[in-house]
Coordinates of C-alpha atoms and ligand atoms in Angstrom, one line a residue:
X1 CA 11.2 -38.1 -23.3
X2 CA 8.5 -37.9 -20.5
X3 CA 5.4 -38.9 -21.6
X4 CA 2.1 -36.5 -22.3
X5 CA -1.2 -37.1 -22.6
X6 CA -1.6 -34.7 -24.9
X7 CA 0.9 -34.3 -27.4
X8 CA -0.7 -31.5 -29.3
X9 CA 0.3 -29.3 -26.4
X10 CA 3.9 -29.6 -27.6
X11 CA 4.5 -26.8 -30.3
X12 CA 7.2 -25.5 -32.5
X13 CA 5.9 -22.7 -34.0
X14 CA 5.5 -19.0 -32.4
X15 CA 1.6 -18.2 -32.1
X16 CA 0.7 -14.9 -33.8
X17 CA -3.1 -13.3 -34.5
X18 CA -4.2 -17.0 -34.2
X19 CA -1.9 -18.8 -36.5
X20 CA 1.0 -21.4 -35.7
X21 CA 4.3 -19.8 -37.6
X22 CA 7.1 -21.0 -38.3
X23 CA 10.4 -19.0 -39.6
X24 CA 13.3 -19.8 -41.9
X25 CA 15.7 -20.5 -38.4
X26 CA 14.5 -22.5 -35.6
X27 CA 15.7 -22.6 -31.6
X28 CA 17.0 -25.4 -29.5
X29 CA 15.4 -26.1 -26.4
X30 CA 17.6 -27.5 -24.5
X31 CA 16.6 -30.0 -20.7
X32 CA 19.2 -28.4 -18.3
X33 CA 19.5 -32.0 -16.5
X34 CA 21.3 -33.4 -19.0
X35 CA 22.2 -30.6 -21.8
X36 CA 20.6 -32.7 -24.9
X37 CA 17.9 -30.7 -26.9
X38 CA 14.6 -31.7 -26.8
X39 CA 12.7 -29.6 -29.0
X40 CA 13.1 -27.1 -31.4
X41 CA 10.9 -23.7 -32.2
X42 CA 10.7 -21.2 -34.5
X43 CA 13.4 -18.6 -34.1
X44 CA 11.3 -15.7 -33.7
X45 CA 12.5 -12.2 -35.4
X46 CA 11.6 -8.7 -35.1
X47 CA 9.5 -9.0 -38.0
X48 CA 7.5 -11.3 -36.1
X49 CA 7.4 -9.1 -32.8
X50 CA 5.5 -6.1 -35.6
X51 CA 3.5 -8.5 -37.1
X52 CA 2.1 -9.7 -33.4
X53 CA 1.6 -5.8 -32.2
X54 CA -0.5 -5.5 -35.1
X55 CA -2.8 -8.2 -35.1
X56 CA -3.0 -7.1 -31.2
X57 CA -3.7 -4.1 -32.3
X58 CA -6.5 -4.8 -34.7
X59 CA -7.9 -7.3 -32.2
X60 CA -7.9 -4.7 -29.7
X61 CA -10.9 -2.8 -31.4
X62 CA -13.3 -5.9 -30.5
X63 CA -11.4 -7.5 -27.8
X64 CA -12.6 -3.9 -25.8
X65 CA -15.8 -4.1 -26.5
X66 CA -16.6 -7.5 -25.1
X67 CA -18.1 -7.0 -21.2
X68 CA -15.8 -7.6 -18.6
X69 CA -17.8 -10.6 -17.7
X70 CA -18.1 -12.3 -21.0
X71 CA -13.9 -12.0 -21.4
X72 CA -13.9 -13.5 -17.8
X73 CA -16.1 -16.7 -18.7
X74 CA -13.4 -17.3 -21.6
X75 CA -10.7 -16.6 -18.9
X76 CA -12.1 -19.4 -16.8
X77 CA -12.0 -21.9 -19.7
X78 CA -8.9 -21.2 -20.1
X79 CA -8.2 -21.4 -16.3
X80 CA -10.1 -24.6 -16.5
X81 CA -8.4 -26.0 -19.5
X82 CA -5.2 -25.3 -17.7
X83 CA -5.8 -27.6 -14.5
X84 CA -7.1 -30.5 -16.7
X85 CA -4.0 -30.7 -18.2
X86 CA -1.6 -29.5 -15.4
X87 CA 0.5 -32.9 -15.1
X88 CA 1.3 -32.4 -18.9
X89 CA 2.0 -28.9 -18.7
X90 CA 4.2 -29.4 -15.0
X91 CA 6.3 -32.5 -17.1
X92 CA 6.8 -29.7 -20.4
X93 CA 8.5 -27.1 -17.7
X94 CA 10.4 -29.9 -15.6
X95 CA 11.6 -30.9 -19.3
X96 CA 12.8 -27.3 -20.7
X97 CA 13.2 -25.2 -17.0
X98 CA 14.8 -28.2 -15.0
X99 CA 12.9 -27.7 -11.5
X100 CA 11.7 -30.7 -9.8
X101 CA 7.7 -32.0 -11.3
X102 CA 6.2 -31.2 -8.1
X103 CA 6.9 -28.0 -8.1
X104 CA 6.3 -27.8 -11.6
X105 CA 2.7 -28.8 -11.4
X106 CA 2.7 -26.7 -8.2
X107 CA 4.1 -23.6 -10.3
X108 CA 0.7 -24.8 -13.0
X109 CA -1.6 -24.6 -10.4
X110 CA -0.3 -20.9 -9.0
X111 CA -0.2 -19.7 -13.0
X112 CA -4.0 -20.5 -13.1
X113 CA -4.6 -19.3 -10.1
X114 CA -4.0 -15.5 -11.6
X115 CA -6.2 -16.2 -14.3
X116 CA -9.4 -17.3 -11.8
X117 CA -8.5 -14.1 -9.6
X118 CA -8.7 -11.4 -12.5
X119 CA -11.7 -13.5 -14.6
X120 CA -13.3 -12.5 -11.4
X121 CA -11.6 -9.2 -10.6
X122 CA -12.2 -7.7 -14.0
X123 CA -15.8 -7.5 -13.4
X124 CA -14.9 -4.9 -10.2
X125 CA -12.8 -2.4 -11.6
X126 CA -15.5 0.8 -11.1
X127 CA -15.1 4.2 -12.0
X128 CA -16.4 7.5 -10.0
X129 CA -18.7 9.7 -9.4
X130 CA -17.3 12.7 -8.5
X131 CA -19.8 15.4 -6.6
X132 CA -19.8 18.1 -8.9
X133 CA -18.2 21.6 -8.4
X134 CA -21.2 23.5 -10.1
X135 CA -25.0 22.3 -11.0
X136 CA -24.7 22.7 -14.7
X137 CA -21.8 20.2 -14.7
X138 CA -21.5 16.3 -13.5
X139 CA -18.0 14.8 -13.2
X140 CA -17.1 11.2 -13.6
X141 CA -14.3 8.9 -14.3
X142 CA -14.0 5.7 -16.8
X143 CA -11.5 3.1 -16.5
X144 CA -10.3 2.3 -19.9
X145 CA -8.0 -0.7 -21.2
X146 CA -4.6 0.6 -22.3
X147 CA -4.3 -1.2 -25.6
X148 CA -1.9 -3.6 -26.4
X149 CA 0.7 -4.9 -23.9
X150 CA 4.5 -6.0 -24.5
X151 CA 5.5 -8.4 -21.9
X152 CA 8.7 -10.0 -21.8
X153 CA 8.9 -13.2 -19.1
X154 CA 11.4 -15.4 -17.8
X155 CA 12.7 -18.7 -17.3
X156 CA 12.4 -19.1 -14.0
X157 CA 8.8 -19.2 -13.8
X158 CA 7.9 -20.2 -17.4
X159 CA 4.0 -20.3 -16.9
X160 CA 3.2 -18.3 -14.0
X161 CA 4.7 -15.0 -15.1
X162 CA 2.8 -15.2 -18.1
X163 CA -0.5 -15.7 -16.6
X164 CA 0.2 -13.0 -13.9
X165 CA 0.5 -11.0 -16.7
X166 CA -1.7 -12.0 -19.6
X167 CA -4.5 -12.8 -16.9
X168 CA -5.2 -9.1 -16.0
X169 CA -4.2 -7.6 -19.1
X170 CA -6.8 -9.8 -20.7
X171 CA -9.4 -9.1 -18.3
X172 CA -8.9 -5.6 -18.7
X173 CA -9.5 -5.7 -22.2
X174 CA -6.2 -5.4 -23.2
X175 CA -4.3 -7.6 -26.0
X176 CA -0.8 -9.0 -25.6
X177 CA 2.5 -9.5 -27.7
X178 CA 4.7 -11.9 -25.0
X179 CA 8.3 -12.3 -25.1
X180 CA 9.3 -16.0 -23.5
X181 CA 12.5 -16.3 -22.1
X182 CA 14.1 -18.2 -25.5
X183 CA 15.6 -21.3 -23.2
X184 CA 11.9 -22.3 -22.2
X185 CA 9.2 -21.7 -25.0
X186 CA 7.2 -24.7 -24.6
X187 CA 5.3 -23.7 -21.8
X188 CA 4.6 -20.2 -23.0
X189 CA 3.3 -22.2 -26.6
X190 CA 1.5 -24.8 -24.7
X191 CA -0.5 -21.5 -22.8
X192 CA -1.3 -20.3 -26.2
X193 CA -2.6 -23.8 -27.6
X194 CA -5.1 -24.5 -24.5
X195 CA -6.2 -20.6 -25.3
X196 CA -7.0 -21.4 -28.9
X197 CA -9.3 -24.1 -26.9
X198 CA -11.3 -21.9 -24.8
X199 CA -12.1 -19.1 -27.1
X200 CA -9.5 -16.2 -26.5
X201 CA -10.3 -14.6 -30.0
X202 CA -7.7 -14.6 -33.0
X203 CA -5.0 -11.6 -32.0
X204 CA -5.9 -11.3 -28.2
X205 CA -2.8 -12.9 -27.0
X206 CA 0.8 -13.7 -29.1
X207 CA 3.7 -15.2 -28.4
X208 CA 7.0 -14.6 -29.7
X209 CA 10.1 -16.7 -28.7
X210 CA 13.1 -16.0 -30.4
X211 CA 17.1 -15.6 -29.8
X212 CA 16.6 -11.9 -31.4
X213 CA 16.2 -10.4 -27.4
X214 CA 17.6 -7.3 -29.1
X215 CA 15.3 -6.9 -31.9
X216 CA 11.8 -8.1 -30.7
X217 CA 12.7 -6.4 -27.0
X218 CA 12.7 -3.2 -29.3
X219 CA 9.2 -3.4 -30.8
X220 CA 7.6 -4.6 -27.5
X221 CA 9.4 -0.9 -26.2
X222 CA 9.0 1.4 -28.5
X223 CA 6.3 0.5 -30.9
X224 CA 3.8 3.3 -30.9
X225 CA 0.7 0.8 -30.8
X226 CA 2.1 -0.7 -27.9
X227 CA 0.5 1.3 -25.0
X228 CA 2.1 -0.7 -21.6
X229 CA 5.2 -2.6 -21.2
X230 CA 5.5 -5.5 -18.5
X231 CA 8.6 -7.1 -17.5
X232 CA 10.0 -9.5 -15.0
X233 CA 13.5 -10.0 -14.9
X234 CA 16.9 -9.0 -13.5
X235 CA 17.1 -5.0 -12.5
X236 CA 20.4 -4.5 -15.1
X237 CA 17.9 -5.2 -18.0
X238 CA 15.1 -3.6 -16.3
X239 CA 16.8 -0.5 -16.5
X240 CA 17.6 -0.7 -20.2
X241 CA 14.0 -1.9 -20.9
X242 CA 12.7 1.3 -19.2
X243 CA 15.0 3.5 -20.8
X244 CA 13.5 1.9 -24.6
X245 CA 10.2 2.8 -22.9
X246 CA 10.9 6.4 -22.8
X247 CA 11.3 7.0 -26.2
X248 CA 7.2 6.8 -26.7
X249 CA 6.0 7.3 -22.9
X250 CA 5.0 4.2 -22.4
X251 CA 3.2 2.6 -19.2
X252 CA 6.1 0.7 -17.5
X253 CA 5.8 -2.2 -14.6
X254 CA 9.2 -4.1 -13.5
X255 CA 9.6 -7.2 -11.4
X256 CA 12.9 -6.7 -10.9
X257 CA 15.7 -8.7 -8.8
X258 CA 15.8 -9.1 -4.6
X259 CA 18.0 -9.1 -2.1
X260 CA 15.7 -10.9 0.4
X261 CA 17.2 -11.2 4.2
X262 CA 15.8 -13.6 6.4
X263 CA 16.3 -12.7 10.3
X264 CA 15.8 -15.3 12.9
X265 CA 15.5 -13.3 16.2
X266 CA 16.3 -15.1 19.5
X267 CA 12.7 -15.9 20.5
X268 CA 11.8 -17.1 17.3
X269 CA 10.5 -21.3 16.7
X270 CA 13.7 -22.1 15.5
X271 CA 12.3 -25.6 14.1
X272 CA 9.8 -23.4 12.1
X273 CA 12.6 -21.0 10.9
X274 CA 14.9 -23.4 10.1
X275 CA 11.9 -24.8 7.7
X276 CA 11.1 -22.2 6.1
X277 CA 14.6 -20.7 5.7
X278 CA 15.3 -24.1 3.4
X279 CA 12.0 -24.2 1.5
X280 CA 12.7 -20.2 0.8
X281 CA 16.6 -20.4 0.0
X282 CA 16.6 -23.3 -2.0
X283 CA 12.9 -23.0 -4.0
X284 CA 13.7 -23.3 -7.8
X285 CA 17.0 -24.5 -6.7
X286 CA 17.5 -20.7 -5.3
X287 CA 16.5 -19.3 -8.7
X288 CA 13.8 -17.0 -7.5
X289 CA 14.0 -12.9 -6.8
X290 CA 12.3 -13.4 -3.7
X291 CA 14.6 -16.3 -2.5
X292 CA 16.4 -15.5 0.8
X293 CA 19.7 -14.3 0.1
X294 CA 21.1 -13.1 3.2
X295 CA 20.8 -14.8 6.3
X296 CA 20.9 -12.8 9.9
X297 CA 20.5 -14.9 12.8
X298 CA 20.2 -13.0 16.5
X299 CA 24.2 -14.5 18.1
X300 CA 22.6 -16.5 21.0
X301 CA 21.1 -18.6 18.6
X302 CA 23.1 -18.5 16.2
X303 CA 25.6 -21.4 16.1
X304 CA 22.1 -23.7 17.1
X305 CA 20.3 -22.8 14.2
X306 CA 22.9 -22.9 11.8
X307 CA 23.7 -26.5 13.0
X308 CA 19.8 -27.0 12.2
X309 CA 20.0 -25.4 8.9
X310 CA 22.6 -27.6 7.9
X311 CA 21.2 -31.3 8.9
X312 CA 17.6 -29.9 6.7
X313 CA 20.1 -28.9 3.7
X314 CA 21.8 -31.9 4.0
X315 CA 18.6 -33.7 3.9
X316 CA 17.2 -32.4 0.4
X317 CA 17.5 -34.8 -2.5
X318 CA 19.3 -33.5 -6.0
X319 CA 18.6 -35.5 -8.8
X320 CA 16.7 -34.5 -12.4
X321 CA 13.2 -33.0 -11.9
X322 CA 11.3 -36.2 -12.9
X323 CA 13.2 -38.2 -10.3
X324 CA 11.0 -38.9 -7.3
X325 CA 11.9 -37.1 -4.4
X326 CA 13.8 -34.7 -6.2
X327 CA 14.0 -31.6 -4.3
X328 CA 16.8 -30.0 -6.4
X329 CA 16.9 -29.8 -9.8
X330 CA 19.5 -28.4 -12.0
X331 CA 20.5 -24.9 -12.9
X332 CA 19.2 -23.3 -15.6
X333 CA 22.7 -22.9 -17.6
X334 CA 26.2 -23.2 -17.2
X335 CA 26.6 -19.2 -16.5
X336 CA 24.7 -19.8 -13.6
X337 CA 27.0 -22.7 -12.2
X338 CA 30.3 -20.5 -12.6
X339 CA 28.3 -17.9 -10.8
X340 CA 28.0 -20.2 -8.3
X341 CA 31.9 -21.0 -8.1
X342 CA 33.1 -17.2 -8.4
X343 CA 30.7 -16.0 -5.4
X344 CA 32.5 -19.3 -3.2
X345 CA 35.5 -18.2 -4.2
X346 CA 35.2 -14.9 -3.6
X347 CA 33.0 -15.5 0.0
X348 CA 35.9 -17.8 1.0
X349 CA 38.1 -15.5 0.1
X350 CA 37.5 -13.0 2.4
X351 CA 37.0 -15.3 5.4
X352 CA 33.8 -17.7 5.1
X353 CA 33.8 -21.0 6.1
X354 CA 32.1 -23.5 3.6
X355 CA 29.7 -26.1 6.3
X356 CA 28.4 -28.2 3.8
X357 CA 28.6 -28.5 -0.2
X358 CA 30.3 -26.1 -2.1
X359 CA 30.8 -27.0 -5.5
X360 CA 29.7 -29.0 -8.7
X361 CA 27.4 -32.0 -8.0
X362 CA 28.8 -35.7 -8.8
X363 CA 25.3 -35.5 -10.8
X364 CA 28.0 -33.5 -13.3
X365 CA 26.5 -30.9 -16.1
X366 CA 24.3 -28.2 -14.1
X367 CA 23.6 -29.7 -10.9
X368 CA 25.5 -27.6 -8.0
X369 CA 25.3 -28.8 -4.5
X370 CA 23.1 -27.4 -2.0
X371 CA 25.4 -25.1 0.1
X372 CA 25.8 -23.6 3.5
X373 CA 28.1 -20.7 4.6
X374 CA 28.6 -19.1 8.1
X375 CA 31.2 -16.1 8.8
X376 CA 30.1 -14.6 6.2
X377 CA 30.5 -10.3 5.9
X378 CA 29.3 -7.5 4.3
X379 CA 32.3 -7.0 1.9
X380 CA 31.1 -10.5 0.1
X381 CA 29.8 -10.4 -3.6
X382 CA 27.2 -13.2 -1.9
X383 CA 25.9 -10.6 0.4
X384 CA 25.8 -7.3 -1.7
X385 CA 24.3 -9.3 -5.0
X386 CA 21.9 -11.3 -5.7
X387 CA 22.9 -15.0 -5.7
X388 CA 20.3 -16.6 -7.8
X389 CA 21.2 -20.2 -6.8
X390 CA 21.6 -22.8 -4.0
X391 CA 24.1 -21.4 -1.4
X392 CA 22.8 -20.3 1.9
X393 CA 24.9 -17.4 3.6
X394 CA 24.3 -16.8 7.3
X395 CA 26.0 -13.9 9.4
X396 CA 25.2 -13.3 13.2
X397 CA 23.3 -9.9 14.5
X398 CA 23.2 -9.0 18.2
X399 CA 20.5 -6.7 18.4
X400 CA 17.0 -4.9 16.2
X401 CA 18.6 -1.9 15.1
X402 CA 21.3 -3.4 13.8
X403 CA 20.0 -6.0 11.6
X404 CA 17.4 -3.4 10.2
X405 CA 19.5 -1.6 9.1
X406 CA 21.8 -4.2 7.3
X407 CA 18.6 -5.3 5.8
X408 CA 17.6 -2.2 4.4
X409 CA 21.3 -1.5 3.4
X410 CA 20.7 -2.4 -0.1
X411 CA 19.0 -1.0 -3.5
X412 CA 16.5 -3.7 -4.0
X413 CA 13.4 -4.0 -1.8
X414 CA 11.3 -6.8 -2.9
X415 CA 11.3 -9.4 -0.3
X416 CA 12.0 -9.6 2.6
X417 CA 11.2 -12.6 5.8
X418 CA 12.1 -12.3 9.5
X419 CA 11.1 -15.2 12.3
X420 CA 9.7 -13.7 15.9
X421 CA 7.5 -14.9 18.7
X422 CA 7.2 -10.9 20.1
X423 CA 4.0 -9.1 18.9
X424 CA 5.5 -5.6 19.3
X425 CA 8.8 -6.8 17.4
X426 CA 6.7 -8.5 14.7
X427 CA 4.8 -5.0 14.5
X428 CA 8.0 -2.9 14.7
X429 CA 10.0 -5.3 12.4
X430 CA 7.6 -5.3 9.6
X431 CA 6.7 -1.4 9.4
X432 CA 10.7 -1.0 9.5
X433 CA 11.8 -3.0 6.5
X434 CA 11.7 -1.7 3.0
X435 CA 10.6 -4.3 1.2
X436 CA 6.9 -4.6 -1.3
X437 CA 7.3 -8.1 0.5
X438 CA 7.1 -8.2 4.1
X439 CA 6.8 -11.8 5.4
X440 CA 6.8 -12.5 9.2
X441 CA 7.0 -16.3 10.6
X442 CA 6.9 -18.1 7.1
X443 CA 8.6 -18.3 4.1
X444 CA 5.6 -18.5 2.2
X445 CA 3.2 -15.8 0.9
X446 CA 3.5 -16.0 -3.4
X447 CA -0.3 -16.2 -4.0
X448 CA -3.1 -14.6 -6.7
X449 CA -5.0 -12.5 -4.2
X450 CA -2.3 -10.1 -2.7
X451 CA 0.2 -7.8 -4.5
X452 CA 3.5 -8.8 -5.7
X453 CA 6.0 -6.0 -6.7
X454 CA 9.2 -4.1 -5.0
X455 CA 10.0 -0.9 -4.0
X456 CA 13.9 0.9 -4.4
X457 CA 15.2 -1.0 -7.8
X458 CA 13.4 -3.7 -7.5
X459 CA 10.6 -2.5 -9.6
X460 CA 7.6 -0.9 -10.7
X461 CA 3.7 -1.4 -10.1
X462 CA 3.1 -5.0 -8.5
X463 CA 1.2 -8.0 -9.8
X464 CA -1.6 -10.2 -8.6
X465 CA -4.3 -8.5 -6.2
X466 CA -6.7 -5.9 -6.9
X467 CA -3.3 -3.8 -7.5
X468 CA -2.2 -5.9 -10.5
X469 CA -4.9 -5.2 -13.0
X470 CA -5.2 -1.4 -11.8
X471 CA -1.9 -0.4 -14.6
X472 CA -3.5 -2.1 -17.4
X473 CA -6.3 0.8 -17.5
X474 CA -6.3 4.3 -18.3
X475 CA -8.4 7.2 -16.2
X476 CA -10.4 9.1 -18.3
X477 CA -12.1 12.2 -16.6
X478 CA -15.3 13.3 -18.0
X479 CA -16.5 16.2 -17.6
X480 CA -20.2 16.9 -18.5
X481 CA -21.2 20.6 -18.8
X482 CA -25.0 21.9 -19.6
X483 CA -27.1 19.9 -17.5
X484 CA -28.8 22.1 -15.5
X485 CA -29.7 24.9 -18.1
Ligands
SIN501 C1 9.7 -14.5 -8.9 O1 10.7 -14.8 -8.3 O2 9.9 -13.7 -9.9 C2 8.3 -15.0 -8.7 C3 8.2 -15.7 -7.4 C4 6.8 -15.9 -7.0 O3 5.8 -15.5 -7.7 O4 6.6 -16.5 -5.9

């Protein structure tokens, strides 16, 4: 067991209108480096799911009426409280989630990163003034909170998805029922403790883990006092999730899955492409939506920068998250592995040519090893799905045209990273893709101050930015007659 500082961050109850509950069944949390449980939590029902909406519900009557900048000073504490203890809270995800502690305490300091943007950003949402049509008549508009949120998260970011949706929703003057992922409920619980701390008020913001995805997804869709639904997640549940919404009209955002390419055109800085290709591909051990997936590199550099590629890939260190120098942790479950295996299989299949890995880790349980693939075509599973782990798939382009439109030849459009040294093509490149995500030179943009979200099925609304609180309110238009009588 790592050791905390703080123990009391540890929980095993579900957190609902201010109280610690426990249930009658309990869930194993199980450390995907070496499969043994290390906590377990209240089994969370549908039961519980109603009684959160309605505590959110009642809190919602107060939690409205406090000014924008008074619910952003109790953001910051909590934002504050979060920092103070972000080695604890990094060492509870490396435990339950499996990715390495650096990027765990990295992932802490991103999740309260949201919550300093919207503390801030909820004190600059403004309604209008509208010059009136007639002089007995003044027209305006009121931004309004929506009410209480449903939010269902995942495990692949089991703090920062949270806070990039709690942090607005909060701000807003919304409340919020959340829905962990069940495999990592200690970070969401450990959220809700240092919350308790800074003063979020009884009911403001629940949490319910719990194995019943069926059940408690339901409430958090179609219970009438829920008034928006969040979601981040893959696009097959996205799509059931939106269809529960449209029983009561519901507000609806998705962060659905990607499809990322990454092109490396042949006057790009091959060292700084080859850099960012790895820290993009293999991030979260390549369980990210925005991950690259497909690699096009321009043919007269292509056989150079693959040889690149695969001396940095073969330089990355997999070993459990609290080993130092770990760069690749585990997978999050044994699906994910055999996922891993069927895409080879099928890849090689159809004519690629495995350069370096290519199956289970000597490490044993979850730990797959970091792979590299050339040849590869269009007809691969690898290329036309998202695959959510560490293989690296590169095909060769010859010219502009051609590789925008194999990158847009796909239904998701969230991500989407090309390397150039050419203004005009940078220019040209970017406006062409169809992505939410453009990135251009870098593999890096994920931050609090600019919008995350997709376009095609990879989702709904974005998050972070000025643009991520903007669904959590309503417009009212008021329309004020006999004023000039
Ligand atoms: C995600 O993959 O869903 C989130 C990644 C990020 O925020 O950078």
């Amino acid at each position: 067991m790592p050791s905390f500082r703080d123990s009391n961050l540890i929980k095993s109850a579900n957190f609902i209108d201010g109280e610690w509950v426990s249930g009658t069944r309990t869930l194993a949390v199980l450390n995907p480096a070496n499969s043994e449980t290390i906590a377990t939590v209240a089994d969370g029902t549908r039961q519980d799911a109603e009684r959160a909406v309605e505590a959110a519900h009642r809190s919602f009557a107060s939690w409205k009426k406090v000014t924008a900048k008074e619910r952003g000073a109790i953001l910051r504490r909590w934002h504050d409280l979060i920092l103070e203890n972000a080695e604890d809270l990094g060492a509870l995800m490396t435990w339950e989630q499996g990715k390495p502690l650096a990027e765990a305490i990295g992932e802490i300091n991103y999740g309260a990163s949201f919550i300093e943007f919207y503390a801030e950003e909820g004190k600059r949402v403004y309604g209008d003034t509208i010059p009136t049509i007639s002089p007995e008549r003044r027209l305006q508009t009121y931004k309004q909170p929506v009410g209480v949120v449903g939010a269902i998260t995942p495990w692949n970011f089991p703090t920062a998805m949270i806070t990039r949706k709690a942090a607005p929703a909060l701000a807003a003057g919304c409340t919020i029922v959340i829905k962990p992922d069940p495999g990592t409920p200690l970070s969401a619980l450990a959220l809700c403790e240092l919350a308790q701390r800074a003063g979020i008020p009884t009911g403001v913001l629940n949490v319910v883990a719990g194995s019943d995805s069926q059940g408690i997804g339901e409430v958090l869709t179609q219970h009438s006092k829920v008034g928006k639904f969040t979601f981040t997640g893959s696009t097959a549940v996205g799509k059931l999730l939106m269809r529960q919404c449209a029983s009561s009209v519901k507000k609806v955002s998705l962060e659905l899955g990607g499809n990322a390419p990454f092109i490396v055109f042949d006057d790009a800085d091959l060292d700084e492409a080859v850099t960012h290709c790895v820290a993009t591909k293999f991030r979260n051990c390549g369980q990210t939506c925005v991950c690259t997936n497909r690699i096009y590199v321009q043919e007269a550099i292509a056989e150079n920068f693959t040889a690149r590629l695969r001396e940095a890939i073969a330089t990355m260190k997999v070993a459990d998250g609290f080993e130092d120098g770990a760069v690749i942790g585990p997978m999050i479950n044994e699906q994910a592995v055999s996922k891993m295996e069927r895409l080879l299989a099928d890849a090689t299949a159809k004519g690629a040519q495995v350069l370096l890995g290519g199956s289970r880790h000597e490490l044993g349980g979850l730990f797959f090893q970091p792979t590299l693939m050339d040849s590869v075509s269009d007809d691969m599973e690898l290329v036309s799905s998202e695959i959510f782990g560490p293989i690296a798939a590169v095909q060769s382009f010859s010219s502009e045209g051609e590789v925008i439109s194999k990158a847009n030849a796909t239904d998701s459009g969230l991500a989407a990273y090309f390397f150039s040294r050419d203004v005009g093509r940078v220019m040209r490149v970017a406006e062409a893709l169809e992505y939410g995500i453009v990135c251009s030179n870098s593999g890096v943009f994920s931050t609090d101050v600019a919008p995350f979200g997709g376009w095609k099925q990879s989702g709904i609304g974005s998050e972070g930015g000025k643009e991520g609180i903007v669904d959590f309110f309503e417009t009212k238009f008021h329309s004020m007659g006999g004023i000039d009588r």
